[in-house]
XYZ file of C-alpha atoms in Angstrom:
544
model
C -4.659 3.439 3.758
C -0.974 2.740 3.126
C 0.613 0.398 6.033
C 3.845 1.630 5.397
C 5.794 4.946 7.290
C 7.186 7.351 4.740
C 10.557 8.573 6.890
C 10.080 12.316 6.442
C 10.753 14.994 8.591
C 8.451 15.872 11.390
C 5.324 18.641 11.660
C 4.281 21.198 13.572
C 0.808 22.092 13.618
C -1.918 24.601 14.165
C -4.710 23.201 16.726
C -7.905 23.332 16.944
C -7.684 25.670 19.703
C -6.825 28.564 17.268
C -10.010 28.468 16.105
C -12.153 28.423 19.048
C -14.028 31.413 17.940
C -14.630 30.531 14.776
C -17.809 31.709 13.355
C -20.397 29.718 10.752
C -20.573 30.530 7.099
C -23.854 31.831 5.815
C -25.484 28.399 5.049
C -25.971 28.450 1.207
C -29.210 26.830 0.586
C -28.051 25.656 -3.047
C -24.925 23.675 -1.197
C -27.690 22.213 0.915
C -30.124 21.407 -1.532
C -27.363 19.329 -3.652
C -25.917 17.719 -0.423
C -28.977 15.479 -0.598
C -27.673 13.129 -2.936
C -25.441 12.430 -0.487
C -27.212 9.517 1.188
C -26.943 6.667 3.310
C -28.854 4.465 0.154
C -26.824 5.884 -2.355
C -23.751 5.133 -0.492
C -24.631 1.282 0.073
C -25.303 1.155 -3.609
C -21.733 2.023 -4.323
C -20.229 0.396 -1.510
C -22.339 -3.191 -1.955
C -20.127 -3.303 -5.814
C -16.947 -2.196 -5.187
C -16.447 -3.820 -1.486
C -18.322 -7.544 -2.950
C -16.434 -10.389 -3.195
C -16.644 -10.661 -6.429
C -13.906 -7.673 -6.439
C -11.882 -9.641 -4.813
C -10.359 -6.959 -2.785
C -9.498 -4.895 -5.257
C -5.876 -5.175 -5.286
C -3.605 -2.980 -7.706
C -3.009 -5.037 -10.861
C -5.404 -7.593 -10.551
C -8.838 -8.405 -12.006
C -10.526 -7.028 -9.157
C -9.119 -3.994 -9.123
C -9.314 -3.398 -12.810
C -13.072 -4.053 -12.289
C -13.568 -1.275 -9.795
C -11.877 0.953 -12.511
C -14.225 0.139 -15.004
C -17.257 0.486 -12.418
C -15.953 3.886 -11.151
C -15.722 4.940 -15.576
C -18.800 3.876 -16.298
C -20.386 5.979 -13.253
C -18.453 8.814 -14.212
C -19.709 8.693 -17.867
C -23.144 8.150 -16.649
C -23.021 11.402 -14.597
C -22.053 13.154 -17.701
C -18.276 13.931 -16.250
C -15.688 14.577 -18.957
C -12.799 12.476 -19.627
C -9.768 14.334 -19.568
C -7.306 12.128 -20.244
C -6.898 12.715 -23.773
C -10.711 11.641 -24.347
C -10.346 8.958 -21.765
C -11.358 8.459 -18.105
C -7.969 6.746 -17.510
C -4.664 7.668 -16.496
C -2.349 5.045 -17.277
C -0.123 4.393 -14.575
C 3.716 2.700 -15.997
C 3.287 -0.389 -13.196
C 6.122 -3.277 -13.573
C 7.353 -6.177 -11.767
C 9.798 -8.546 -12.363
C 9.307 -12.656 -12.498
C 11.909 -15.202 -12.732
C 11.501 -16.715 -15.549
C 14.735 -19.043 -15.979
C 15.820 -21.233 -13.172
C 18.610 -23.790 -13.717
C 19.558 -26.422 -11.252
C 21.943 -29.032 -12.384
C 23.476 -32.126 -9.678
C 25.983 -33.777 -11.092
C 24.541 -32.981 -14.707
C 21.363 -33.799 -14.121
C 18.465 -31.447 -14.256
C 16.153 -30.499 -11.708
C 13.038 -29.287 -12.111
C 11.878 -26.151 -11.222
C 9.106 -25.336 -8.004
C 9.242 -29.401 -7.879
C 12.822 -30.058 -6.619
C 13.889 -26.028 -6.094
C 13.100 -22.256 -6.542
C 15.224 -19.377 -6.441
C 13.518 -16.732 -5.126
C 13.429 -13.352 -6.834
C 15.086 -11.365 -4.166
C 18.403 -13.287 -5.279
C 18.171 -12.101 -9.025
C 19.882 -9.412 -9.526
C 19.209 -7.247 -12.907
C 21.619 -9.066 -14.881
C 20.615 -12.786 -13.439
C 23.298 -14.994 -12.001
C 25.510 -18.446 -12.948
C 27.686 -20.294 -10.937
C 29.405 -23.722 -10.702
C 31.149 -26.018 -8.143
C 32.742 -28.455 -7.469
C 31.995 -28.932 -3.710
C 29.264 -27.910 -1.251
C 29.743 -26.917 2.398
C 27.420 -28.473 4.797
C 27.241 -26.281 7.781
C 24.027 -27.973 9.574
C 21.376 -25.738 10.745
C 23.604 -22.211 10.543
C 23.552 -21.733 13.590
C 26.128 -19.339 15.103
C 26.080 -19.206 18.971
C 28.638 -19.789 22.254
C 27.482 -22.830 22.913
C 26.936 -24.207 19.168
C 28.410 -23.307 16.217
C 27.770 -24.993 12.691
C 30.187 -22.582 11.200
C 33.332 -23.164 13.345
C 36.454 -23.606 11.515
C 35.035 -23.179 7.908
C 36.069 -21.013 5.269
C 33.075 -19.736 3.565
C 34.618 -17.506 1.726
C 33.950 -17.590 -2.142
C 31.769 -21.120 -0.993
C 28.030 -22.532 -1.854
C 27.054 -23.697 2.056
C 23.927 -25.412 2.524
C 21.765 -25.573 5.510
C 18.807 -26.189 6.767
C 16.328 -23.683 6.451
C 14.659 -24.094 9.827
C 16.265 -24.879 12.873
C 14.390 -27.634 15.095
C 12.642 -26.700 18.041
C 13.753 -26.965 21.955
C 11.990 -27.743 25.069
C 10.377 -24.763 26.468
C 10.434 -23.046 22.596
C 7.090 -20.852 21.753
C 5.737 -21.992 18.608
C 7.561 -20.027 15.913
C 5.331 -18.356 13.436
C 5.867 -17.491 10.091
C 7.399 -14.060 10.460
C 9.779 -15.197 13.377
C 11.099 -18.540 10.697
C 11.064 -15.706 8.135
C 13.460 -13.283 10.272
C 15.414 -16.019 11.754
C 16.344 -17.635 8.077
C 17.041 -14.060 6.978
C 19.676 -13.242 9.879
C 20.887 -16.872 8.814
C 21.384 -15.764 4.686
C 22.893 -12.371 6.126
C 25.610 -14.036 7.839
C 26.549 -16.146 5.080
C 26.940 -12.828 2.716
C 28.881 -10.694 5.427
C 30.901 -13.916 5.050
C 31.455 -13.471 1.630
C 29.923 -16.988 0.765
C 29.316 -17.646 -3.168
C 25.700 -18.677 -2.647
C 23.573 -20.385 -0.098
C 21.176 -23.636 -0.500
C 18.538 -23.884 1.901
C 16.870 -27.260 2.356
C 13.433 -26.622 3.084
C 11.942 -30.207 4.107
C 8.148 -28.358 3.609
C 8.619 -27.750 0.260
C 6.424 -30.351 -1.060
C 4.092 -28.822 1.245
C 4.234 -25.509 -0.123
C 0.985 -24.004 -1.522
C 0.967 -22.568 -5.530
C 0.611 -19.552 -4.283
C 3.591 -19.570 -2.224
C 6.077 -20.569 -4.927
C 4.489 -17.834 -7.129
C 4.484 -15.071 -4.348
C 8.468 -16.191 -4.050
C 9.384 -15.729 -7.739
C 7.119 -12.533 -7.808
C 8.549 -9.273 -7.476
C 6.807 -6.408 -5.604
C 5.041 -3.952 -8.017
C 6.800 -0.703 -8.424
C 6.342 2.685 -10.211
C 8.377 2.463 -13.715
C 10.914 6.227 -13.323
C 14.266 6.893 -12.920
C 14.402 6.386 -9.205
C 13.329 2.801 -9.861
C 15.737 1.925 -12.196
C 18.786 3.495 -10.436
C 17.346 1.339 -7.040
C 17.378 -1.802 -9.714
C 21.112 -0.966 -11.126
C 22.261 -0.926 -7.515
C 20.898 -4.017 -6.721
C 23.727 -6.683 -5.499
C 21.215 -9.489 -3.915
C 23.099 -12.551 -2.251
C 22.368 -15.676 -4.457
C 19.778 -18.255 -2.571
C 18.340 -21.062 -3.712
C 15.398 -22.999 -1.771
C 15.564 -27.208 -2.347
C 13.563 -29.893 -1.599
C 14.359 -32.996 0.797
C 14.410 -35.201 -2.087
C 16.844 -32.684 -3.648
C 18.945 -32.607 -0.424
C 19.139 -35.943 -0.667
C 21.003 -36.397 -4.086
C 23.626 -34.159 -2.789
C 23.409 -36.179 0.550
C 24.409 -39.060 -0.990
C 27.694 -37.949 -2.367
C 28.932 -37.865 1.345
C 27.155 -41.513 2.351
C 24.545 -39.687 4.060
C 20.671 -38.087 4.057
C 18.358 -35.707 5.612
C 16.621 -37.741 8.253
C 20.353 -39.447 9.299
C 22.383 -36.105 9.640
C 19.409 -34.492 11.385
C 19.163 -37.441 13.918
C 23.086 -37.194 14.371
C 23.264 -33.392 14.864
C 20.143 -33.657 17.752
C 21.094 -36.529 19.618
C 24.942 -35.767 19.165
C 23.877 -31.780 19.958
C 27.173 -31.366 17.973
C 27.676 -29.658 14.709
C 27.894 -32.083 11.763
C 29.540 -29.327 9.108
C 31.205 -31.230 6.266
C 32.552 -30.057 2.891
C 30.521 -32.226 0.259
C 31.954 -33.187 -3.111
C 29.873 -32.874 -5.566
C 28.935 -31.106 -9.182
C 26.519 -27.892 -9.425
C 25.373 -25.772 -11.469
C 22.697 -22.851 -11.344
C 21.514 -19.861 -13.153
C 18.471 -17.357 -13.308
C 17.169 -14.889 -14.987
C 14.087 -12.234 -14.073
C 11.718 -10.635 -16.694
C 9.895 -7.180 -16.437
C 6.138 -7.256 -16.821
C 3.938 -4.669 -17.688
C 1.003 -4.544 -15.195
C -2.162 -2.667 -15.731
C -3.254 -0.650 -13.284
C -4.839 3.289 -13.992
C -6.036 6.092 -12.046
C -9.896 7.183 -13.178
C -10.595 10.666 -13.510
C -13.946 12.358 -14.058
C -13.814 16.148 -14.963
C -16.368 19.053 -14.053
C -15.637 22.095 -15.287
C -16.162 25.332 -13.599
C -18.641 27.695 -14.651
C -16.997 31.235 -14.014
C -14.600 32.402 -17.353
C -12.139 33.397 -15.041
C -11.936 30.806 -12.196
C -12.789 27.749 -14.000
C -8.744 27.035 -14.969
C -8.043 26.604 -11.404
C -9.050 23.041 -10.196
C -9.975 21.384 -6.864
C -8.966 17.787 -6.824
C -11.216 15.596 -4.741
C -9.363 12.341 -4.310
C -9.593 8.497 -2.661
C -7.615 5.421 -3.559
C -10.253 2.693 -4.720
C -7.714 -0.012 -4.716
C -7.113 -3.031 -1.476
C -4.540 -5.366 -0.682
C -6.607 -8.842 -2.381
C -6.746 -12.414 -1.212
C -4.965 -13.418 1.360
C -4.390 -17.221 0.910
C -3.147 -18.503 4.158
C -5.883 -16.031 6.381
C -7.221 -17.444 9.217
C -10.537 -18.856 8.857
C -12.761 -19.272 5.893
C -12.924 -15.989 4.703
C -9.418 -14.777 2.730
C -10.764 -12.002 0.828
C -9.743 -8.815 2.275
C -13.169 -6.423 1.132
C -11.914 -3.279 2.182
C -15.021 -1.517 2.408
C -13.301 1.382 4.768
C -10.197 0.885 3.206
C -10.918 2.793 1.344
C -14.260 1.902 -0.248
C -15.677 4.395 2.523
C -13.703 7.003 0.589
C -14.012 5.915 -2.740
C -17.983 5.576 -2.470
C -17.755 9.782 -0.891
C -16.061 10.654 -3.667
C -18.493 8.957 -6.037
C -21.357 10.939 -3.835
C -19.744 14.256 -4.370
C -19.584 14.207 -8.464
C -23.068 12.808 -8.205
C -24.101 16.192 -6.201
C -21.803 18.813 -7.988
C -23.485 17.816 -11.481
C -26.817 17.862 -10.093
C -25.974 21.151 -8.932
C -24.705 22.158 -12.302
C -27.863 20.635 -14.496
C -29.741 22.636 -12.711
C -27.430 25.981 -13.293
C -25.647 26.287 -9.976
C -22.521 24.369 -10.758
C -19.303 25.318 -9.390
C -17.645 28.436 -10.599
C -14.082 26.382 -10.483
C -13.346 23.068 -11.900
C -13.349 19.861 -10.066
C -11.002 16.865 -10.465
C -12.690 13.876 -8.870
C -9.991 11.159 -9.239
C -9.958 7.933 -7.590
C -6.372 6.647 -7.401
C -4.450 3.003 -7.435
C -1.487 1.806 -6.051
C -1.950 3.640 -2.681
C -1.303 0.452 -0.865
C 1.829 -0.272 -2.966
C 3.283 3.284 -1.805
C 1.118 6.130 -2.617
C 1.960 4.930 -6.560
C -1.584 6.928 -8.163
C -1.096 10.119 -6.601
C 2.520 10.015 -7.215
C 2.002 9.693 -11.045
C -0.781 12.054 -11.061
C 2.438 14.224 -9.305
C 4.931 13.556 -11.729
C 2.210 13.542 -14.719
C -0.382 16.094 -14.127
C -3.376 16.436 -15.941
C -3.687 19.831 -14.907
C -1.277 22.434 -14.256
C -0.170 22.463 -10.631
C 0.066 26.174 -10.387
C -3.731 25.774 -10.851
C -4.259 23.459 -8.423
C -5.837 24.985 -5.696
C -6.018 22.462 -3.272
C -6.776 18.460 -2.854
C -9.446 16.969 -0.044
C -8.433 13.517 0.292
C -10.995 10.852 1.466
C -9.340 7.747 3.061
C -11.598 5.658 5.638
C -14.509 7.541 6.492
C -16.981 4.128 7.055
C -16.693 3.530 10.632
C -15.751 4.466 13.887
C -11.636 3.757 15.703
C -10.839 2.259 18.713
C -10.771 5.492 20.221
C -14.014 6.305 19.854
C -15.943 3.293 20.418
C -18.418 3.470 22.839
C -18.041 7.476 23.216
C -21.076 9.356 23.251
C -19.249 11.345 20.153
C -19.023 8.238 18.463
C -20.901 8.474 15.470
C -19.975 12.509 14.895
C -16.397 13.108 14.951
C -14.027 12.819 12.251
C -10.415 13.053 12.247
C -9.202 15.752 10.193
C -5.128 15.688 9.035
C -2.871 18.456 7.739
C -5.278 21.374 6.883
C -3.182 24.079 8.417
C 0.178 22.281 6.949
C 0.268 24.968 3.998
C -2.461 27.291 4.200
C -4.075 28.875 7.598
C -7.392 29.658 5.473
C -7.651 26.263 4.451
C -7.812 24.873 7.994
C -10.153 28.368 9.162
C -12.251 27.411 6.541
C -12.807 23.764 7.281
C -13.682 24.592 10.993
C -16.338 27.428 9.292
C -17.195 24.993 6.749
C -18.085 22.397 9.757
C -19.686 24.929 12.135
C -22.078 25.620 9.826
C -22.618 22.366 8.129
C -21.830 19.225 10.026
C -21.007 20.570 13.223
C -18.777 17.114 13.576
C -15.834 16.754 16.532
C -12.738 17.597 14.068
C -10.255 15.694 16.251
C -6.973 16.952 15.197
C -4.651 14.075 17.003
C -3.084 13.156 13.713
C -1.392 17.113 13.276
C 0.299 15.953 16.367
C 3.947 15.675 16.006
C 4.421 12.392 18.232
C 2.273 11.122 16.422
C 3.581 7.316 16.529
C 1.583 6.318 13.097
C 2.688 9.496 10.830
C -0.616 9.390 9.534
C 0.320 12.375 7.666
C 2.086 10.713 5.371
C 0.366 7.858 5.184
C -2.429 8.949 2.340
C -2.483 9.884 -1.292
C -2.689 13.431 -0.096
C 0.755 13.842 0.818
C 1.950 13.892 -2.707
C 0.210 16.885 -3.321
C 1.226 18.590 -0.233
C 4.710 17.898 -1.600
C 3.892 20.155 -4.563
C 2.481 22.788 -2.453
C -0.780 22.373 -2.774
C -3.276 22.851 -0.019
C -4.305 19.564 1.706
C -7.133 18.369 3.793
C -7.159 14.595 4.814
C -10.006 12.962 6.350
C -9.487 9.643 8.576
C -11.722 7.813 10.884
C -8.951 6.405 12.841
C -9.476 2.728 12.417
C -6.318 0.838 13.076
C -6.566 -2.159 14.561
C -10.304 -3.394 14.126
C -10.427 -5.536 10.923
C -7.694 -2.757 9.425
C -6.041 -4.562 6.438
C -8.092 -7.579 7.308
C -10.952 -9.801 6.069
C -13.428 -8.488 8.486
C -13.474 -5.380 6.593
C -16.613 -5.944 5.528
C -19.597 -3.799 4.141
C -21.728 -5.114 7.129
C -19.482 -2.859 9.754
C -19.969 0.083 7.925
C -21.853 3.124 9.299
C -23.884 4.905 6.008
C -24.832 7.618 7.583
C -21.796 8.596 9.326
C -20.023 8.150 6.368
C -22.442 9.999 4.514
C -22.220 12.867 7.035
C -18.211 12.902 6.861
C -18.920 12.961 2.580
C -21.046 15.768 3.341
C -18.242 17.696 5.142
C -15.917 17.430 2.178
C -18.532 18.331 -0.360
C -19.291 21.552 1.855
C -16.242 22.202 2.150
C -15.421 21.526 -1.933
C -18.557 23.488 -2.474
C -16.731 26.900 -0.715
C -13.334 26.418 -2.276
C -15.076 26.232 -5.282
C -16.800 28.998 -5.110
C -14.877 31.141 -3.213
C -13.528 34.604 -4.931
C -9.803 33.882 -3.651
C -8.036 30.517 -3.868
C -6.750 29.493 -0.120
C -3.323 31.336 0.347
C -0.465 29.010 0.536
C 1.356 31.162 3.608
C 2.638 27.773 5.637
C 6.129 26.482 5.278
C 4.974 22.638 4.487
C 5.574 22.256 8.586
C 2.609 23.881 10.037
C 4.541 27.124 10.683
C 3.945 30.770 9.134
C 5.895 31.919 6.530
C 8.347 34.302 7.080
């Protein structure tokens, strides 16, 4: 699941309490005969592949994740599913990001080189690059700007490159900074400079030998991003502040045009506890450049199509996002790949279960009278990107979308729930009376007569800190109008976005039980005579 709140308006939802009298379904003994493929074993199978290390959690534009593509295809073609992409199984999704892919650094007209003696990050590119010269540097110490100490006091910085040190030293009684604290404190640093109207910053960093690969290459990396008009008016307004990151050795050779080094104006400025801020004359040059790259990365879709004349052009899209967030390098311990097999692997592997159980049903003549859209989307950790293209580029007509049931961590159980007596038969259920009452009266029938789970509707909650809501590929469809069900176990802190997301924690057959409760569910939509009536405003309120 996405880490990252959407800021959209609030909602206002039906409870469960409004259906406190709901009565069961007649239980159709085909649904229940097909629901059997819906297993614990059949689950692990899935699961064990797409949540190995060898997928090296599966993140969006990476080998790993282009392997659980071609996993979730093949299975797909297996099962006999068409491919209705144009013949295909993939839907292309237009991923970029941007490198930088020309760094100049010239002292005094000599060269340095680049991720040896500097970097300049790729949050300082702008889309045309940048170039500047000078003829003088102003050293203003650690940038620090306080009552007591101030590295800045009486300069001009005004149209000037200032260099300081990237991290200030540490004082007695000082917590051990971490990375995000350095990161945040360097950042309120490079702020000041631009409110300043400086011409560029250099920051000596004297841990850049120290720096990992993957650290220089994260740096000079941009995020990925959706390729659409939004994305490149966001580009065309970007105005980043120029920064460039040097070594100590590179420090050094500008150092020397003032008689001076690293180590001695350090030792001056701590024992002195005065600012040592200098103007530095000296020759420099820079320039960069930043380069779009294409980056694969496809949602797979596997097509059933319905069996009635009539219904079978209106579609039920069964959805969960097989792709993870990767390595993490610098993790703590031994273990840096992040498996992410609840997130969402749980989901993925249920909506692998379903097709498996809706073309069994129809080999054996009592397939679905409307069509079904299983589609496993990318990007959702990026920012929803798979579901958003499917959005923008539909396959299928929206007007004949009938609804989507979105499957995103249904493999274990929260933090609220552990140790509960309901532990291992509740599932959290979000947004089902958002645009259509029948969809959420149906889900509690569907479930009464089914699953008989705890549908824990915390998540419709308004307050809801987490706005898990918005959180999941299901919210782009919602923002189409289409009926939405999302179903969550809640897991949020345990091992969430995390190594220890491991196929070992998972719970098969309450995952397989939660799988069931969206195929039953599928099963009636499908095969229902009336679509569910969108009569909600988007809010959880009536229509007027």
């Amino acid at each position: 699941m996405n880490k990252k709140f959407l800021t959209l308006g609030l909602v206002s939802l039906v409870t469960a309490s409004c259906f406190s009298q709901i009565k069961p379904l007649k239980p159709n003994p085909d649904a229940i005969r097909f629901s059997k493929a819906i297993n614990s074993e059949n689950a692990y199978k899935h699961l064990s592949v797409l949540a190995s290390d060898e997928y090296e959690g599966r993140e969006t534009g990476t080998k790993g994740a282009w392997m659980a593509a071609d996993y979730i295809r093949d299975y797909f073609q297996s099962l006999g599913l068409k491919a209705p992409v144009n013949g295909s199984y993939f839907q292309k999704i237009d991923l970029i990001n941007y490198t930088v892919n020309e760094s100049v650094l010239t002292i005094n007209g000599q060269p340095k080189q680049v991720n040896k003696d500097f970097l300049i990050p790729i949050t300082s590119v702008g889309p045309n690059g940048f170039i500047f010269n000078t003829d003088e540097i102003v050293f203003a110490g650690y940038g620090i700007n306080r009552e007591d100490y101030n590295d800045f006091e009486g300069l001009n910085l005004e149209g000037k490159v200032v260099m300081i040190f990237s991290a200030s030293p540490l004082t007695a009684g000082t917590e051990k900074p971490t990375p995000r604290s350095l990161a945040m404190a360097r950042q309120k640093k490079i702020s000041y400079l631009a409110q300043n109207k400086a011409k560029a910053v250099i920051l000596i960093d004297t841990d850049f030998d120290k720096l990992a690969d993957y650290s220089k290459t994260t740096a000079i990396t941009g995020r990925l991003m959706l390729k659409n008009k939004e994305t490149e008016i966001a580009l065309q307004k970007q105005n980043p502040f120029n920064v460039i990151t040097i070594s100590e050795a590179t420090a050094n050779d500008i150092f020397k045009a003032a008689g001076t080094s690293v180590q001695d104006i350090a030792k001056k400025i701590l024992e002195s506890k005065k600012p040592a801020s200098q103007t530095i004359n000296i020759s420099l040059s820079a320039s960069s450049r930043k380069k779009e790259n294409e980056v694969r990365g496809e949602n797979v879709l596997g097509f059933l199509e319905g069996s009635d004349p009539k219904l079978k052009k209106e579609i039920l899209i069964i959805t969960g996002h097989y792709d993870h967030i990767g390595i993490t390098p610098d993790a703590v311990g031994t273990d840096k790949i992040n498996n992410g097999a609840d997130d969402d692997g749980s989901g993925t592997t249920g909506v692998l279960l379903m097709a498996k159980a809706f073309v069994n049903a129809k080999k054996a003549g009592k397939g679905p009278k409307r069509s079904i859209l299983f589609m496993t989307v990318v990007g959702e950790e990026k920012g929803l990107f798979g579901s958003e293209w499917y959005s923008e580029h539909p396959v299928f007509p929206v007007e004949n979308t009938i609804a989507d049931l979105n499957t995103d961590m249904i493999g274990r159980t929260g933090e609220e729930y552990l140790g509960k007596p309901d532990s291992a038969n509740y599932i959290y259920s979000v947004g089902s009376n958002m645009l259509s009452s029948e969809l959420g009266k149906l889900s509690e029938q569907v479930n009464a007569t089914y699953t008989k789970m705890k549908l824990d509707y915390k998540y419709d909650d308004p307050k809801d800190p987490e706005r898990i809501y918005y959180r999941s590929d299901h919210y782009n469809f919602a923002k189409l109008g289409i009926p939405i069900i999302f179903y969550y176990d809640g897991m949020l802190q345990q091992d969430y976005h995390r190594p220890g997301d491991e196929v070992s924690k998972i719970n098969f057959p309450l995952l397989s039980k939660r799988a069931k409760l969206t195929y039953f569910t599928a099963w009636e939509l499908a095969n229902r005579p009336k679509r569910p009536a969108v009569d909600m405003d988007g809010k959880g309120n009536l229509k007027k």
